[in-house]
Each structure stands twice: as structure tokens, then as C-alpha cells.
PDB file of C-alpha atoms in Angstrom:
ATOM      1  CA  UNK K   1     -67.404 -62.297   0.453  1.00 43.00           C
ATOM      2  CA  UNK K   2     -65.469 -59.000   0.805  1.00 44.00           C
ATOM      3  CA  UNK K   3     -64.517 -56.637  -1.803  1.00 46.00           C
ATOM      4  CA  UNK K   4     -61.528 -54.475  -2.071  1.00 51.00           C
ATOM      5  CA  UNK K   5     -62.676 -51.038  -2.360  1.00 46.00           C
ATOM      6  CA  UNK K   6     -59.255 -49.632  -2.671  1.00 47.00           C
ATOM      7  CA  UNK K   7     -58.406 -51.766  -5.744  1.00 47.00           C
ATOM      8  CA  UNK K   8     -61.279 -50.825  -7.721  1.00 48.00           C
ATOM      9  CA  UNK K   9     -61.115 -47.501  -7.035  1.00 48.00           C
ATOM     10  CA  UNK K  10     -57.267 -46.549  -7.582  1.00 57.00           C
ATOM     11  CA  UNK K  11     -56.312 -47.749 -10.868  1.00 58.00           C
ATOM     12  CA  UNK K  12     -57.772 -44.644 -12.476  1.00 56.00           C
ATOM     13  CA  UNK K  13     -56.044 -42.416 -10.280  1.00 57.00           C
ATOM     14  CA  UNK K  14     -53.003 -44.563  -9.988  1.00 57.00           C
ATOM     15  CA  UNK K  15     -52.700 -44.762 -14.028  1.00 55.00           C
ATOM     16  CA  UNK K  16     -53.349 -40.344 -13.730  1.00 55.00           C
ATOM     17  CA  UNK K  17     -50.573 -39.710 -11.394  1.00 57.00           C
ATOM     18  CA  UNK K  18     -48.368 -42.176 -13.557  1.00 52.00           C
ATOM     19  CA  UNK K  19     -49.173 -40.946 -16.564  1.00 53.00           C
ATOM     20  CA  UNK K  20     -49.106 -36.824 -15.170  1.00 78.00           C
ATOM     21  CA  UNK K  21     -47.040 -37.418 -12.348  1.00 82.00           C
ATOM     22  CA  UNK K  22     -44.719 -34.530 -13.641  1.00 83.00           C
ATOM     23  CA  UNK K  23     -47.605 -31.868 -14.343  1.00 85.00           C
ATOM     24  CA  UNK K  24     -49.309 -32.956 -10.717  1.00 87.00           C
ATOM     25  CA  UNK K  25     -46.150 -31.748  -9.061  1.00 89.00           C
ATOM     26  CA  UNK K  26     -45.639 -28.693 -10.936  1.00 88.00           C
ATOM     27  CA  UNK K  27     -49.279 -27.784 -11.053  1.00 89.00           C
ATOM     28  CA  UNK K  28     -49.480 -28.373  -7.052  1.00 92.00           C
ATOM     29  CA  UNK K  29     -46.177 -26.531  -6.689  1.00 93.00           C
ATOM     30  CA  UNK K  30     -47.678 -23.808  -8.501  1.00 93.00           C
ATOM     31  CA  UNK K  31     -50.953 -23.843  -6.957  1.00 95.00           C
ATOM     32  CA  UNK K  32     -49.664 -23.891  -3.471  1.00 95.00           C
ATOM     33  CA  UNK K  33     -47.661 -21.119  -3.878  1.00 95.00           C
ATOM     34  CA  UNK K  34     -50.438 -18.934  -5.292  1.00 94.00           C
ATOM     35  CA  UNK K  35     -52.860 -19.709  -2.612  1.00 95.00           C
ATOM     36  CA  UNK K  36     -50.163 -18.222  -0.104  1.00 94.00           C
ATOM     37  CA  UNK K  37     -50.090 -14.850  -2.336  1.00 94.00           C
ATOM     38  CA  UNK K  38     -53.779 -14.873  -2.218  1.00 94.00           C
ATOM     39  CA  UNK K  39     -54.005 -15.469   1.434  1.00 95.00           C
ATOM     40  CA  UNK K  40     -50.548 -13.689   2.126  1.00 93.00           C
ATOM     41  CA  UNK K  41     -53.024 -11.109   4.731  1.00 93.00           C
ATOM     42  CA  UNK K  42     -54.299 -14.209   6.582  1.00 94.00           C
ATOM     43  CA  UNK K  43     -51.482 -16.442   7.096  1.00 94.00           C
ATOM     44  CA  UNK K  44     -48.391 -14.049   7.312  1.00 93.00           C
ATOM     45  CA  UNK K  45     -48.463 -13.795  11.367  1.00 93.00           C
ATOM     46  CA  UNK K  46     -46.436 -10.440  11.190  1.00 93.00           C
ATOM     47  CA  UNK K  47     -46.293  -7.144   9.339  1.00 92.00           C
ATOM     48  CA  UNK K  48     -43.701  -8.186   6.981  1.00 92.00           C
ATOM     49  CA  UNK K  49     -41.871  -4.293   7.299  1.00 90.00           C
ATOM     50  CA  UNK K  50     -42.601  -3.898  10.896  1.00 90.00           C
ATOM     51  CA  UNK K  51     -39.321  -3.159  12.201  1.00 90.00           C
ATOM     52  CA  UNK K  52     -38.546  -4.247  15.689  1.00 88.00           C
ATOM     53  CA  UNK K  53     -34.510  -3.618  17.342  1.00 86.00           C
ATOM     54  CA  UNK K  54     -35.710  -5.643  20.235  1.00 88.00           C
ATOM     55  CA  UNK K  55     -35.666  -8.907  17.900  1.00 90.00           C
ATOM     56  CA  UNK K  56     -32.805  -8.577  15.567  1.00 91.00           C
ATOM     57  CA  UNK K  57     -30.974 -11.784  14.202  1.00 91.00           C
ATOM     58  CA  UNK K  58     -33.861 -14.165  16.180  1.00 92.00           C
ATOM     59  CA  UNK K  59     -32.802 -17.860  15.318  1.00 93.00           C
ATOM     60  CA  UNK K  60     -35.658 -19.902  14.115  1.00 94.00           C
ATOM     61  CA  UNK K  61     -38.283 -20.446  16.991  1.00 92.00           C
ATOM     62  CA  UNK K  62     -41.715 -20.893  18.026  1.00 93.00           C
ATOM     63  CA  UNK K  63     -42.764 -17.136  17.770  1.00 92.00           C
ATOM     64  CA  UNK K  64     -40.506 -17.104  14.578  1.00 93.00           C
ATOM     65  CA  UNK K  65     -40.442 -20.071  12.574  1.00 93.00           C
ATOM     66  CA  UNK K  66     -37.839 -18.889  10.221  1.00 94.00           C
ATOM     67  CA  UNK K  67     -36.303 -16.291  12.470  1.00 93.00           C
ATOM     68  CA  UNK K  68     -35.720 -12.219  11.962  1.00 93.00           C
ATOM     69  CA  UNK K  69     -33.008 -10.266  10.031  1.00 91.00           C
ATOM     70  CA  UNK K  70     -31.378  -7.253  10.877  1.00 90.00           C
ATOM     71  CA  UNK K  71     -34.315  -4.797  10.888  1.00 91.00           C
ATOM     72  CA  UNK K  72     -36.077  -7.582  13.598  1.00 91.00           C
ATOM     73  CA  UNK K  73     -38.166  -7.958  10.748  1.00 94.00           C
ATOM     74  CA  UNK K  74     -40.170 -11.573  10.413  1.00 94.00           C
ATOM     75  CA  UNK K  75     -38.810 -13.680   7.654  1.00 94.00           C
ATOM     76  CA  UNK K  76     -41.842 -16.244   7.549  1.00 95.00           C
ATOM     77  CA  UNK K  77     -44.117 -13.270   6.800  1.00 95.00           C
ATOM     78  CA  UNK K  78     -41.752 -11.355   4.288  1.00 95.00           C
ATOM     79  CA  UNK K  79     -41.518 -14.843   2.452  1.00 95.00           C
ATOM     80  CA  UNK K  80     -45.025 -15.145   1.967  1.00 95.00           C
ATOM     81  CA  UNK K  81     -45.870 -11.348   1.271  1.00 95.00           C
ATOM     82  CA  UNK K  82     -42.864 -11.479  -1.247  1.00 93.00           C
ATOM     83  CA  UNK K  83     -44.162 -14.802  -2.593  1.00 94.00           C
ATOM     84  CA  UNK K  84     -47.402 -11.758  -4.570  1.00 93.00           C
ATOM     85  CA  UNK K  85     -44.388  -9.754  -5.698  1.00 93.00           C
ATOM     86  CA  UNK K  86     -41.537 -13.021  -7.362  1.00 93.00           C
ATOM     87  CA  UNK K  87     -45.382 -14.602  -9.015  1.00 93.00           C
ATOM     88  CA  UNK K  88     -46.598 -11.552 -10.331  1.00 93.00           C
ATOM     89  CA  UNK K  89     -42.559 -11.255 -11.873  1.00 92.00           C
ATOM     90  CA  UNK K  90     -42.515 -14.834 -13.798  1.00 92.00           C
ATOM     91  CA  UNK K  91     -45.784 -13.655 -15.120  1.00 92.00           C
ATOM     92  CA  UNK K  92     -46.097  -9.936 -16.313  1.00 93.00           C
ATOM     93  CA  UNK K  93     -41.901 -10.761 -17.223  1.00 92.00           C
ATOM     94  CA  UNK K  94     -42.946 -13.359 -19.740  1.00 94.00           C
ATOM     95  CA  UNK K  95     -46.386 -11.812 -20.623  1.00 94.00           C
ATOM     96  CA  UNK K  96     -45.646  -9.258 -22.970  1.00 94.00           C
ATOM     97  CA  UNK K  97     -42.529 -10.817 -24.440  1.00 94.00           C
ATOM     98  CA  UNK K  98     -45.127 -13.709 -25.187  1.00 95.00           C
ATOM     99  CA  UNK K  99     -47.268 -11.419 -26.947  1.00 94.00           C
ATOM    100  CA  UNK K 100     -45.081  -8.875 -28.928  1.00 94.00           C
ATOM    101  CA  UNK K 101     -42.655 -12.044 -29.699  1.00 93.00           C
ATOM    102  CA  UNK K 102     -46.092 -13.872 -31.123  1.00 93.00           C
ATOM    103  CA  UNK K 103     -47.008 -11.034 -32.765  1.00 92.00           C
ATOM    104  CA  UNK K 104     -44.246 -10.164 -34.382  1.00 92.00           C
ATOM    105  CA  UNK K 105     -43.163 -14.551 -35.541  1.00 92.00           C
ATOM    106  CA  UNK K 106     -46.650 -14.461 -37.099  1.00 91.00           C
ATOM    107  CA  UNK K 107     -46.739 -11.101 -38.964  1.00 91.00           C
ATOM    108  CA  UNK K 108     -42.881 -12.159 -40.270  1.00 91.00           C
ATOM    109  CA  UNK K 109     -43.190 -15.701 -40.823  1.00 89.00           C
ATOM    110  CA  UNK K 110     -46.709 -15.512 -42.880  1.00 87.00           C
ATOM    111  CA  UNK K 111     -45.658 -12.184 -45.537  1.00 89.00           C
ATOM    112  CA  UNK K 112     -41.593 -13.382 -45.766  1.00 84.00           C
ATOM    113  CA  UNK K 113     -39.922 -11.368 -47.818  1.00 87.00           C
ATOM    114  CA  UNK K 114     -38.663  -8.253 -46.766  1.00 91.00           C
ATOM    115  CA  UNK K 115     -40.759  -7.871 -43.982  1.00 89.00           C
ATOM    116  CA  UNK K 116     -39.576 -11.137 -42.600  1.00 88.00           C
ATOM    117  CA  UNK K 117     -35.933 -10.346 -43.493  1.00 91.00           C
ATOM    118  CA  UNK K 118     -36.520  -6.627 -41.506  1.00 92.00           C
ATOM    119  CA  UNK K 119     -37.980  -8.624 -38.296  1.00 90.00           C
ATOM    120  CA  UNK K 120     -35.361 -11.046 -38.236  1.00 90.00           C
ATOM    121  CA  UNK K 121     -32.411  -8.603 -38.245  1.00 91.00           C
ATOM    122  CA  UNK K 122     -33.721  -6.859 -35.877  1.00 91.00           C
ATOM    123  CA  UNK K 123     -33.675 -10.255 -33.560  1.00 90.00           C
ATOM    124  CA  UNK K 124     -30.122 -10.659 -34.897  1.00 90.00           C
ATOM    125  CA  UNK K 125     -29.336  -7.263 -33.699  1.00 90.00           C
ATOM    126  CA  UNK K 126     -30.852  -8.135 -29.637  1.00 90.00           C
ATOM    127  CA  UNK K 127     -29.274 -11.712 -29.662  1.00 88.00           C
ATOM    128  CA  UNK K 128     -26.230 -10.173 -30.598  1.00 88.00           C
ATOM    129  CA  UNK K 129     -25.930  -8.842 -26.805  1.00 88.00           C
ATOM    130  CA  UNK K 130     -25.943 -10.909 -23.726  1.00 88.00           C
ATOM    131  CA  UNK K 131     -29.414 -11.095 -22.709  1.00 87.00           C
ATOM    132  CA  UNK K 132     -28.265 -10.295 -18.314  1.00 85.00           C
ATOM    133  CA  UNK K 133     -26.017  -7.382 -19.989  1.00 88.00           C
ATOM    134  CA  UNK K 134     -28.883  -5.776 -22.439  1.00 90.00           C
ATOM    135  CA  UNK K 135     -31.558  -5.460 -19.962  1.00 90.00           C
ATOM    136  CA  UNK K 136     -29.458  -4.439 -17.003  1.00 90.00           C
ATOM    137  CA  UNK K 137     -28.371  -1.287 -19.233  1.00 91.00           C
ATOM    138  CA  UNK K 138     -31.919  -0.701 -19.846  1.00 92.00           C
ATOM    139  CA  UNK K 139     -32.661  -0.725 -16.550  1.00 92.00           C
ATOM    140  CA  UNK K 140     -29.667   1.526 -15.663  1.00 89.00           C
ATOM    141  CA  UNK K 141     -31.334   3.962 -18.265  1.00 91.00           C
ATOM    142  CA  UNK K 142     -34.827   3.791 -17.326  1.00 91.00           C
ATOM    143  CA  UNK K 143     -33.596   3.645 -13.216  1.00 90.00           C
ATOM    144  CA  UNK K 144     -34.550   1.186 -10.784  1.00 89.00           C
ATOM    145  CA  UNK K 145     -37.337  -0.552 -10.339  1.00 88.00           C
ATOM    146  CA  UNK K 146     -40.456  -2.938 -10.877  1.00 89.00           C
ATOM    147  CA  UNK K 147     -41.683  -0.766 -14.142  1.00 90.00           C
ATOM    148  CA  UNK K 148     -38.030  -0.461 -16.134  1.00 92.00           C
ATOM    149  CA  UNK K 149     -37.863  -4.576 -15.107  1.00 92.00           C
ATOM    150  CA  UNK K 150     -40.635  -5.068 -16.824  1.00 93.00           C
ATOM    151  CA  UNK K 151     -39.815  -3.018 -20.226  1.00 93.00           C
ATOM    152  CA  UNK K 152     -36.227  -4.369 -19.984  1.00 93.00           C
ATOM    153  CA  UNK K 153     -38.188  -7.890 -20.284  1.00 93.00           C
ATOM    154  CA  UNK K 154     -39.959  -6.899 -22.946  1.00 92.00           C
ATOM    155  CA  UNK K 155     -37.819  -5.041 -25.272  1.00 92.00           C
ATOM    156  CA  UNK K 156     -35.329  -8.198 -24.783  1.00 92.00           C
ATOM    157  CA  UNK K 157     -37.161 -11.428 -24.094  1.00 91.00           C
ATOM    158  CA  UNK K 158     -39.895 -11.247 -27.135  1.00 93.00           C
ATOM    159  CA  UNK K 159     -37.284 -12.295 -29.653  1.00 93.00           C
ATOM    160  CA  UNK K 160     -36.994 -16.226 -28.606  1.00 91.00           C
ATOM    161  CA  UNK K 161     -41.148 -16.509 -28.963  1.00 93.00           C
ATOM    162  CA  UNK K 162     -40.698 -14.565 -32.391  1.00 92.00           C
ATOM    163  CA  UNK K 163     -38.027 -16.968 -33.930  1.00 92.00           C
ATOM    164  CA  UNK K 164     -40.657 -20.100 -32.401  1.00 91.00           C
ATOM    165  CA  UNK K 165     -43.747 -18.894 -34.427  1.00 92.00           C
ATOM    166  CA  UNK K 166     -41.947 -17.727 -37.557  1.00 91.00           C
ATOM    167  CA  UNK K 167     -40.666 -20.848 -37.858  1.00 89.00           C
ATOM    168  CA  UNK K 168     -43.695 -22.803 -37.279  1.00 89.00           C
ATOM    169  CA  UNK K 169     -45.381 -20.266 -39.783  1.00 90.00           C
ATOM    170  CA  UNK K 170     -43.396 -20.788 -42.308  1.00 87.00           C
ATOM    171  CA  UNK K 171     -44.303 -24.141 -42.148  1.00 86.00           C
ATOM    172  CA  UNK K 172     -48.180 -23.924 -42.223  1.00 86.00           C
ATOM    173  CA  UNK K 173     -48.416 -21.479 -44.598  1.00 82.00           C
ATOM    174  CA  UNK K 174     -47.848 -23.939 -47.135  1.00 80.00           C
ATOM    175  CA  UNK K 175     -50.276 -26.744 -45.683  1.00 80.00           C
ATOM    176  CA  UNK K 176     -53.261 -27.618 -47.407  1.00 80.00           C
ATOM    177  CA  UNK K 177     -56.054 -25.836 -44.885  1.00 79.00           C
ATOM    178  CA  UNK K 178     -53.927 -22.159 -45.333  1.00 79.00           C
ATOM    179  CA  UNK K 179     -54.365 -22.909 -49.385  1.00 80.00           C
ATOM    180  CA  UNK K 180     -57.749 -23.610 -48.531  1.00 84.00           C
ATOM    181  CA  UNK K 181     -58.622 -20.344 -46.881  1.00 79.00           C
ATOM    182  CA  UNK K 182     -56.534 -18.586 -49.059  1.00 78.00           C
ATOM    183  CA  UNK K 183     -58.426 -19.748 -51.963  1.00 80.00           C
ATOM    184  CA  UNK K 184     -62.031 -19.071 -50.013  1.00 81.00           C
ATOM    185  CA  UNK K 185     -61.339 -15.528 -49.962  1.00 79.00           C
ATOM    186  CA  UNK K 186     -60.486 -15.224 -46.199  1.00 81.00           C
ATOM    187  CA  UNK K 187     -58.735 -12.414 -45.035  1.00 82.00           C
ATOM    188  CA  UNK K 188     -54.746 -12.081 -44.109  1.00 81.00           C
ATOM    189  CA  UNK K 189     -55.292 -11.141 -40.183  1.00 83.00           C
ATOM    190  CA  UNK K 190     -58.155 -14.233 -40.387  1.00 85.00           C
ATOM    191  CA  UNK K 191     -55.846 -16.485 -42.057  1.00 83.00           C
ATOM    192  CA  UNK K 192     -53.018 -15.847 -39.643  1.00 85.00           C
ATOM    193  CA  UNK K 193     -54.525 -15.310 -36.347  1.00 84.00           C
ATOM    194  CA  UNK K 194     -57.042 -17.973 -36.512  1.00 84.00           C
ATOM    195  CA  UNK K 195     -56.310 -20.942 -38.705  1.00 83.00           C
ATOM    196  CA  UNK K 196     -52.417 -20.809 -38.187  1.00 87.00           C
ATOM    197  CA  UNK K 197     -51.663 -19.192 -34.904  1.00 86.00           C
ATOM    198  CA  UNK K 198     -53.682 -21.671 -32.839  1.00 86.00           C
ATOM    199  CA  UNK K 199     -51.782 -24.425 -34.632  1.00 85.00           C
ATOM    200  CA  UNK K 200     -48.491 -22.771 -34.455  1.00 86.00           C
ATOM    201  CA  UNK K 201     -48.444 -21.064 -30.800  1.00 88.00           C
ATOM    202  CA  UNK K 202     -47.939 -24.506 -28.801  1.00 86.00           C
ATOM    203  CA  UNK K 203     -44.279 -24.450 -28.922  1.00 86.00           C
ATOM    204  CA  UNK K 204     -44.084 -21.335 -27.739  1.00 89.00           C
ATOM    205  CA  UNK K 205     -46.263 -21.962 -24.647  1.00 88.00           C
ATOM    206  CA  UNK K 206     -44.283 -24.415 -23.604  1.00 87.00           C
ATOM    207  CA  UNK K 207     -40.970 -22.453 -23.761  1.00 89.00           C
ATOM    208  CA  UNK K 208     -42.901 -19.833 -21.769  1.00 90.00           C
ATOM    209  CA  UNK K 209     -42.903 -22.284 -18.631  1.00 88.00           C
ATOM    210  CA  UNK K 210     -39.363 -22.274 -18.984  1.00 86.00           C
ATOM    211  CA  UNK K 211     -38.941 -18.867 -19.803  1.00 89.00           C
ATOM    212  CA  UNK K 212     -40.685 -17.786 -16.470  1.00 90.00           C
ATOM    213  CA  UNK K 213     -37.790 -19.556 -14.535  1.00 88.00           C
ATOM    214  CA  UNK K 214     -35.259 -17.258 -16.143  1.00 89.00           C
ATOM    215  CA  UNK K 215     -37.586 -14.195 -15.446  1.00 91.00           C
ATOM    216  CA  UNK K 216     -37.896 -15.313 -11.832  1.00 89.00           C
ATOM    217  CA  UNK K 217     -33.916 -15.564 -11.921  1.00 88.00           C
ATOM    218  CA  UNK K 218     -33.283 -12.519 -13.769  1.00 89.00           C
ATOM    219  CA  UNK K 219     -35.749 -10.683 -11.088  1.00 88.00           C
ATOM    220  CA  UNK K 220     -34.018 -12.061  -8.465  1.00 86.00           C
ATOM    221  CA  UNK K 221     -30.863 -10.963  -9.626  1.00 86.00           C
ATOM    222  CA  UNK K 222     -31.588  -7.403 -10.140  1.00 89.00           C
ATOM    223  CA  UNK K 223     -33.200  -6.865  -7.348  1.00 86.00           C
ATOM    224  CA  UNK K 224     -30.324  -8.833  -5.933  1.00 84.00           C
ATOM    225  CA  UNK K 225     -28.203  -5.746  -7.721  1.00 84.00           C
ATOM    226  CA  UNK K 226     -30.470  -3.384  -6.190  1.00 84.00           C
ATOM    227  CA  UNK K 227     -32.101  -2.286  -9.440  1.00 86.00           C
ATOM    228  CA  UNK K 228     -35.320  -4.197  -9.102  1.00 84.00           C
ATOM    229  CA  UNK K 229     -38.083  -4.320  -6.153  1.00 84.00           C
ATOM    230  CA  UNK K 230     -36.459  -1.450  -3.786  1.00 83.00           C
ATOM    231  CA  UNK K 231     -36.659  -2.061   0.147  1.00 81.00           C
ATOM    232  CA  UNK K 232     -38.868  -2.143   2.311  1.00 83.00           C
ATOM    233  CA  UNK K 233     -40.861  -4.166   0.344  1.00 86.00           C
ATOM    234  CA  UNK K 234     -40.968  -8.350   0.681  1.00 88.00           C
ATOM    235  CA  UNK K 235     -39.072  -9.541  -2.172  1.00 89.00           C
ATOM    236  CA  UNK K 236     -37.078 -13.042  -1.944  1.00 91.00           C
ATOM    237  CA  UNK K 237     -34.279 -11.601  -4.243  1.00 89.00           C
ATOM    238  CA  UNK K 238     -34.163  -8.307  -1.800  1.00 88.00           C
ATOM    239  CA  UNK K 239     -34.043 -10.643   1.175  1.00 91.00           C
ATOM    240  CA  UNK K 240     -31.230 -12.868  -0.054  1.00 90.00           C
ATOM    241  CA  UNK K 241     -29.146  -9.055  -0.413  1.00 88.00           C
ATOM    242  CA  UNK K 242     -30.331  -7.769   2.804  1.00 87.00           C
ATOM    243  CA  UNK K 243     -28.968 -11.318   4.673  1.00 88.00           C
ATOM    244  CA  UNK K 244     -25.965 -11.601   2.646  1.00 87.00           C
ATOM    245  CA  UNK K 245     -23.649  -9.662   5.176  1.00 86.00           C
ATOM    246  CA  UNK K 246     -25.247 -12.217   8.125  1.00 89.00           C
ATOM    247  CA  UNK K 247     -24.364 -15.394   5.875  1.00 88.00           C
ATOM    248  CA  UNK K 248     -22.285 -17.152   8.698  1.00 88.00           C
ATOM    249  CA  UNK K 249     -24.010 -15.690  11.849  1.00 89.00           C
ATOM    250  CA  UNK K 250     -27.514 -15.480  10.723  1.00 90.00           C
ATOM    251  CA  UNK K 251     -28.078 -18.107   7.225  1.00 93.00           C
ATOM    252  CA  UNK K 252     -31.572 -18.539   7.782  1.00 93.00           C
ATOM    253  CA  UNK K 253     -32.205 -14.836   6.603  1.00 93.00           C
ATOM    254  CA  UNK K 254     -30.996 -15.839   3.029  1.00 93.00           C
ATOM    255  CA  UNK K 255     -32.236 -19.509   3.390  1.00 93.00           C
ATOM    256  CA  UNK K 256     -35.299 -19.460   3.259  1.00 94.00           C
ATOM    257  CA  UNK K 257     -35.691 -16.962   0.557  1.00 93.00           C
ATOM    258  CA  UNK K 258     -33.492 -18.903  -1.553  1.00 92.00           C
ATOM    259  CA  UNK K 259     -35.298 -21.926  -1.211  1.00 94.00           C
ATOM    260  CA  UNK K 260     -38.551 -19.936  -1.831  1.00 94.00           C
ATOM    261  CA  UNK K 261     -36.996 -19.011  -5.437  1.00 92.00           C
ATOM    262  CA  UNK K 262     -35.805 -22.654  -6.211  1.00 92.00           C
ATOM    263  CA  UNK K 263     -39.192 -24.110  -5.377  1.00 94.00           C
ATOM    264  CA  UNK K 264     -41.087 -21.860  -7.784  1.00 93.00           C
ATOM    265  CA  UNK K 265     -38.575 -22.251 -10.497  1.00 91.00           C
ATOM    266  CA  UNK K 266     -38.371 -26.117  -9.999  1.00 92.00           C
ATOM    267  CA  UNK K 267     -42.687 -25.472 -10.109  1.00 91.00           C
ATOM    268  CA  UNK K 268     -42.379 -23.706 -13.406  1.00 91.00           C
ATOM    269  CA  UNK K 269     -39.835 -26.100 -14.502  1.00 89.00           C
ATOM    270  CA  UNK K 270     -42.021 -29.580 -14.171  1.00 89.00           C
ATOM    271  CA  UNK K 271     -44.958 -27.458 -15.386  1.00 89.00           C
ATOM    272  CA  UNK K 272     -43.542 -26.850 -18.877  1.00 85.00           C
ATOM    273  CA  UNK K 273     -41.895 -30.405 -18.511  1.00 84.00           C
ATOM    274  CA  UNK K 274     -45.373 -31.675 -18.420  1.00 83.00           C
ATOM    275  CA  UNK K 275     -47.346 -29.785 -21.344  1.00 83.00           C
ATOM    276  CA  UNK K 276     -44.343 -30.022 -23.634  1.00 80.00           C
ATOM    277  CA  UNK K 277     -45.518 -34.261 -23.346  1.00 79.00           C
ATOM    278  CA  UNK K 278     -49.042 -33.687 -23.482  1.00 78.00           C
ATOM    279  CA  UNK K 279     -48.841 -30.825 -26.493  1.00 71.00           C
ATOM    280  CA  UNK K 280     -46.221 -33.431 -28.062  1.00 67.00           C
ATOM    281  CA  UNK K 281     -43.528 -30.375 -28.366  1.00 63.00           C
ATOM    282  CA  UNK K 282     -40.058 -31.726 -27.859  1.00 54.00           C
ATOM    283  CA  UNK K 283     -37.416 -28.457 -26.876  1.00 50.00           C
TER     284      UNK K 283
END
């Protein structure tokens, strides 16, 4: 009598991948592309700012998979090297927005009052400008660059995580474990930081998965605009500039770069897809 191995031992994994099908893909998508920043020194077969005339505007080919641009330069190893540079973007970009924004819901949301009514016009005052229009002015003022990027992304993207937890503060505040601590004697940082926050903060970690697909864009762009990630350095947004002039003679010089930043965004995308089901947080 035979046995079926592989229908005995499936049906947990098959009923995983059903269930998390979503968060398998984004989490591989994600994990796949930071194993080739970590490794970026192993894999990448060329120096990705060796310049070489000799092998300008290569076609895709055995000795250059995804060809050269202008400089003779090796896009397959300037994708992967710029693959450290658009990661460590999505994350430092929503990183301190995450934490001023949190910081600031909390603090407004728990005292109301004035202090609430100061925070919030102050949010009314940066959504009052278009977000692209804001931050490229503070990048114009602070001059090009990784460093103003990231300030610009700051000083800008923290209001959408402030008006999240302020609103689920507001909320919990008046639940019957805040009363509870209130009336034990607990401190106000106590209060908020660890019997509300935790409860209130999984909304906004959500939106931050989708939130580091517009900073991935928005890097893109700028450096795009030539105010971001300056060359030589691998950066996809930089590449898809550099190859823009070569669109119809060379394409694979802004191809591949541009699929490079749709793949991570679609990544971060099915990521925050997937914990918005599992955290029960519908956007």
C-alpha cells in the first residue's frame, strides 16, 4: 500500500501561500532585492563607474547582460550597486517622517485642546502645498543632494502619520484600560507611549509600506531632476536621466532601471497589501 507523501505534506503550506499569498510575494520581492544590496560587491561583475569609450551603447550580450550607456559604463552592475542607494531611500525617506509624524499624532491627540488645535494647523499649513512642489523648494534651498532629500522628507511627509495616530488617540483615550491607568496613578508619557501607542500605531505602519513607494518615486524623480543622488554614483532614477537622450537608439539604458524601480514599488506595494489584512487595518 503506497502513501502519498506530497498530499500529506502540502496542505499546510498550500493553505499558507493561500492564505499569505500577497505578503509571500512582497516579502520575497523585498528580500530578493536586499540580498543583491548586501551582496552588490560579489555579484555586480563590473565597477559600476568604470568608464570605458571602447564599449559605449553595447546592446545586451553575453559580456553585458543588460548592455552599457554612454560612459561604456555596465548597466547590470550600476543596477545592482544602485539597488543599496533606491532601498536605503524608501527607508531613511519614510523613517523619520514615521517617527516625528508618531510623535507628534500622540502628543496632540492625547492633551487636545490647544495643543492639539496648534499641531493640527500646522499640518493644515504643509497640506496646504503640493507635497512634489514643497519639498522640491526645500531641496532647491538646502541644494542638491542625498542629505536635503532626506530633510525635505521629513519636514513634509510626517504630517499623514500625525493625522493617523491623533485620530486613533483620540479614540483610546476614552477606552476603559486609559481610565484605568489614569486612575492607577500612571504617568502621561507611560500612559501614551505604552498602553495607547502600541494599540494605536498599526494603521500607521501599514500606510508606511505605501508611503515608501511614493518616497522611492519622489527619489527617483529628483534625482531624475538632478537634485537628488548626483553622478557618478549608481542610482536607478540617475540612470533613467543619463539614458533618456539614447531612448530610441539605446532603451535598454533606461529599461532596466525603470523596471528596477517598478519591482520594488510593486514589493512595497503587496507588502503593506498584506499586513493591512493580517493587522485588520482597512486604508
Amino acid at each position: 500500500m503506497s502513501i502519498d507523501t506530497t498530499a500529506t505534506a502540502s496542505p499546510g503550506w498550500n493553505r499558507f501561500l493561500g492564505k499569505h499569498l500577497t505578503l509571500t510575494l512582497g516579502g520575497g520581492i523585498l528580500l530578493f532585492f536586499l540580498l543583491l544590496a548586501i551582496l552588490a560587491p560579489l555579484i555586480a561583475p563590473y565597477d559600476p563607474i568604470f568608464q570605458n569609450a571602447d564599449m559605449r551603447l553595447q546592446a545586451p550580450s553575453f559580456l553585458h547582460p543588460f548592455g552599457t550607456d554612454n560612459f561604456g559604463r555596465d548597466i547590470l552592475s550600476r543596477v545592482i550597486w544602485g539597488t543599496r542607494i533606491d532601498l536605503q531611500i524608501a527607508v531613511i525617506g519614510v523613517l523619520f517622517p514615521f517617527l516625528i509624524g508618531t510623535t507628534v499624532g500622540t502628543i496632540a491627540g492625547f492633551f487636545g485642546g490647544i495643543v492639539d488645535a496648534l499641531f493640527m494647523r500646522i499640518v493644515d499649513i504643509i497640506l496646504a502645498f503640493p507635497f512634489l512642489v514643497l519639498m522640491l523648494s526645500i531641496i532647491a534651498i538646502l541644494g542638491p543632494g542625498l542629505s536635503s532629500f532626506y530633510i525635505a522628507m521629513a519636514l513634509v511627509g510626517w504630517v499623514s502619520y500625525a493625522r493617523l495616530i491623533r485620530a486613533q488617540m483620540l479614540v483610546l483615550k476614552g477606552s476603559d484600560y486609559a481610565v484605568a491607568a489614569v486612575s492607577l496613578g500612571f504617568s502621561r508619557p507611560r500612559i501614551m507611549f505604552r498602553h495607547l501607542l502600541p494599540n494605536a500605531i498599526a494603521g500607521s505602519i501599514v500606510f508606511s509600506m505605501s508611503d515608501a513607494v511614493l518616497v522611492l518615486l519622489s527619489g527617483a524623480a529628483v534625482s531624475y531632476l538632478g537634485l537628488g543622488v548626483q553622478p557618478p554614483l549608481a542610482e536607478w532614477g540617475v540612470m533613467v536621466a543619463e539614458g533618456q537622450s539614447f531612448i530610441t537608439t539605446a532603451w535598454w539604458i533606461t529599461l532596466f532601471p525603470g523596471l528596477s524601480i517598478v519591482c520594488l514599488a510593486f514589493g512595497f506595494s503587496m507588502l503593506g497589501d498584506a499586513l493591512g489584512e493580517l493587522l485588520g487595518v482597512h486604508e
